[in-house]
Amino acid sequence: MYLPFSSKAYSAACARYEPNDSIYNPYGPLVSGQTYFAYICQGDENDYYYFDINTYNPITIDLTDIPDGADYELILYDPNKLIVAQSRQGGNADEHISYVPSVTGRYYVRVWPYIGHSDTRPYRLVVVYR
């Protein structure tokens, strides 16, 4: 019998929400309005999160406190794992998504490091939905 094995090691700060490196292994569910502080560390190519909605009310997502020298992108996927919104500001500018869902279910948020990372300075993620 073969059991999958991951040798990826994370620092204590970086391991808080890990493993969440795939849309098939996201961290969640995110609580609406709660602030999540997380890190993009060396070798950590993606951070995925999820939340569930059962209404068609607007969703807002804010990614702030992106470290100097880094450029993180913000992507929202619908329950079919299709990209429905994204924010791709240059440099470490804040990222923001405002989206009105057309279907209910599980949504996914991806924080993706276009350039850079930081093992010492967390980003701030807030998702608001009703």
Coordinates of C-alpha atoms in Angstrom, one line a residue:
M1 CA 0.0 0.0 0.0
Y2 CA 1.3 3.4 -0.9
L3 CA 0.7 6.3 1.4
P4 CA 1.4 9.9 0.2
F5 CA 4.2 11.6 2.1
S6 CA 5.1 15.3 2.2
S7 CA 8.5 16.3 3.3
K8 CA 7.6 20.0 3.2
A9 CA 8.6 21.6 6.4
Y10 CA 7.2 25.0 7.5
S11 CA 8.5 27.4 10.2
A12 CA 6.1 27.7 13.2
A13 CA 4.8 31.0 11.9
C14 CA 4.2 29.7 8.4
A15 CA 2.6 26.5 9.5
R16 CA -0.4 28.1 11.2
Y17 CA -2.9 27.3 8.3
E18 CA -0.8 24.7 6.5
P19 CA -1.2 22.6 4.6
N20 CA -3.3 24.8 2.4
D21 CA -1.3 24.8 -0.8
S22 CA -4.0 23.5 -3.1
I23 CA -7.6 24.2 -3.9
Y24 CA -8.2 20.6 -2.9
N25 CA -6.7 21.1 0.5
P26 CA -7.8 24.7 1.6
Y27 CA -7.9 26.1 5.1
G28 CA -11.4 26.9 6.4
P29 CA -14.1 27.7 6.7
L30 CA -13.2 31.3 7.0
V31 CA -15.4 33.3 9.4
S32 CA -17.0 36.4 7.9
G33 CA -15.3 39.6 9.0
Q34 CA -12.5 37.8 10.9
T35 CA -8.9 38.9 10.2
Y36 CA -6.5 36.2 9.3
F37 CA -2.7 36.8 9.5
A38 CA -0.7 34.4 7.4
Y39 CA 2.7 34.2 5.7
I40 CA 3.9 33.3 2.2
C41 CA 7.2 31.6 3.1
Q42 CA 10.0 30.3 0.9
G43 CA 8.7 27.3 -1.1
D44 CA 5.1 28.1 -0.2
E45 CA 3.6 28.8 -3.6
N46 CA 0.0 29.3 -2.7
D47 CA -2.4 29.8 0.2
Y48 CA -5.9 28.5 -0.3
Y49 CA -8.9 29.2 1.9
Y50 CA -12.6 28.4 1.7
F51 CA -15.9 29.7 3.0
D52 CA -19.5 28.6 2.4
I53 CA -22.4 30.8 1.4
N54 CA -26.1 30.2 1.1
T55 CA -27.2 33.6 -0.1
Y56 CA -26.6 35.9 -3.1
N57 CA -25.3 38.8 -1.0
P58 CA -22.1 40.5 -2.0
I59 CA -18.7 39.1 -1.0
T60 CA -15.8 41.4 -0.3
I61 CA -12.2 40.2 0.2
D62 CA -9.3 42.4 1.3
L63 CA -5.6 41.4 1.2
T64 CA -3.5 44.0 2.9
D65 CA -0.1 44.4 4.7
I66 CA 1.7 42.7 1.8
P67 CA 5.4 42.9 2.7
D68 CA 7.8 45.3 1.0
G69 CA 9.5 43.7 -2.0
A70 CA 6.6 41.3 -2.5
D71 CA 3.6 41.3 -4.9
Y72 CA 0.8 39.0 -3.9
E73 CA -2.3 38.4 -6.0
L74 CA -5.8 37.6 -4.9
I75 CA -8.1 35.2 -6.7
L76 CA -11.7 34.0 -6.0
Y77 CA -13.0 30.7 -7.3
D78 CA -16.7 29.6 -7.4
P79 CA -18.0 26.2 -6.2
N80 CA -17.0 24.7 -9.6
K81 CA -13.4 25.9 -9.0
L82 CA -13.6 28.4 -11.8
I83 CA -12.0 31.9 -11.4
V84 CA -14.8 34.5 -10.9
A85 CA -12.9 37.5 -9.7
Q86 CA -9.3 38.6 -9.1
S87 CA -7.2 41.5 -8.0
R88 CA -3.7 41.9 -9.4
Q89 CA -2.3 45.2 -8.3
G90 CA 1.3 46.0 -8.8
G91 CA 3.9 45.8 -6.0
N92 CA 2.7 45.5 -2.5
A93 CA -0.4 47.5 -3.1
D94 CA -3.6 46.3 -1.3
E95 CA -5.7 43.8 -3.2
H96 CA -9.5 44.0 -3.1
I97 CA -12.3 41.9 -4.6
S98 CA -16.0 42.7 -4.5
Y99 CA -18.2 40.0 -6.1
V100 CA -21.9 39.2 -6.2
P101 CA -22.3 35.4 -6.4
S102 CA -24.6 33.8 -9.0
V103 CA -24.5 30.4 -7.2
T104 CA -24.4 29.4 -3.6
G105 CA -21.9 26.8 -2.1
R106 CA -18.2 26.6 -1.3
Y107 CA -16.0 29.5 -2.5
Y108 CA -12.2 29.5 -2.5
V109 CA -9.7 32.3 -2.0
R110 CA -6.2 32.0 -3.3
V111 CA -3.3 34.2 -2.2
W112 CA -0.6 33.8 -4.7
P113 CA 2.9 35.3 -4.6
Y114 CA 3.6 36.8 -8.0
I115 CA 6.9 38.0 -6.6
G116 CA 8.6 37.5 -3.3
H117 CA 7.7 36.1 0.1
S118 CA 8.3 36.8 3.8
D119 CA 8.8 34.5 6.7
T120 CA 8.7 37.4 9.1
R121 CA 5.9 39.7 8.0
P122 CA 2.4 38.4 7.6
Y123 CA -0.2 39.5 5.2
R124 CA -3.8 40.3 6.4
L125 CA -6.8 38.6 4.8
V126 CA -10.4 39.5 5.5
V127 CA -13.4 38.0 3.8
V128 CA -16.9 39.4 4.4
Y129 CA -20.1 37.6 3.3
R130 CA -23.6 37.2 4.7

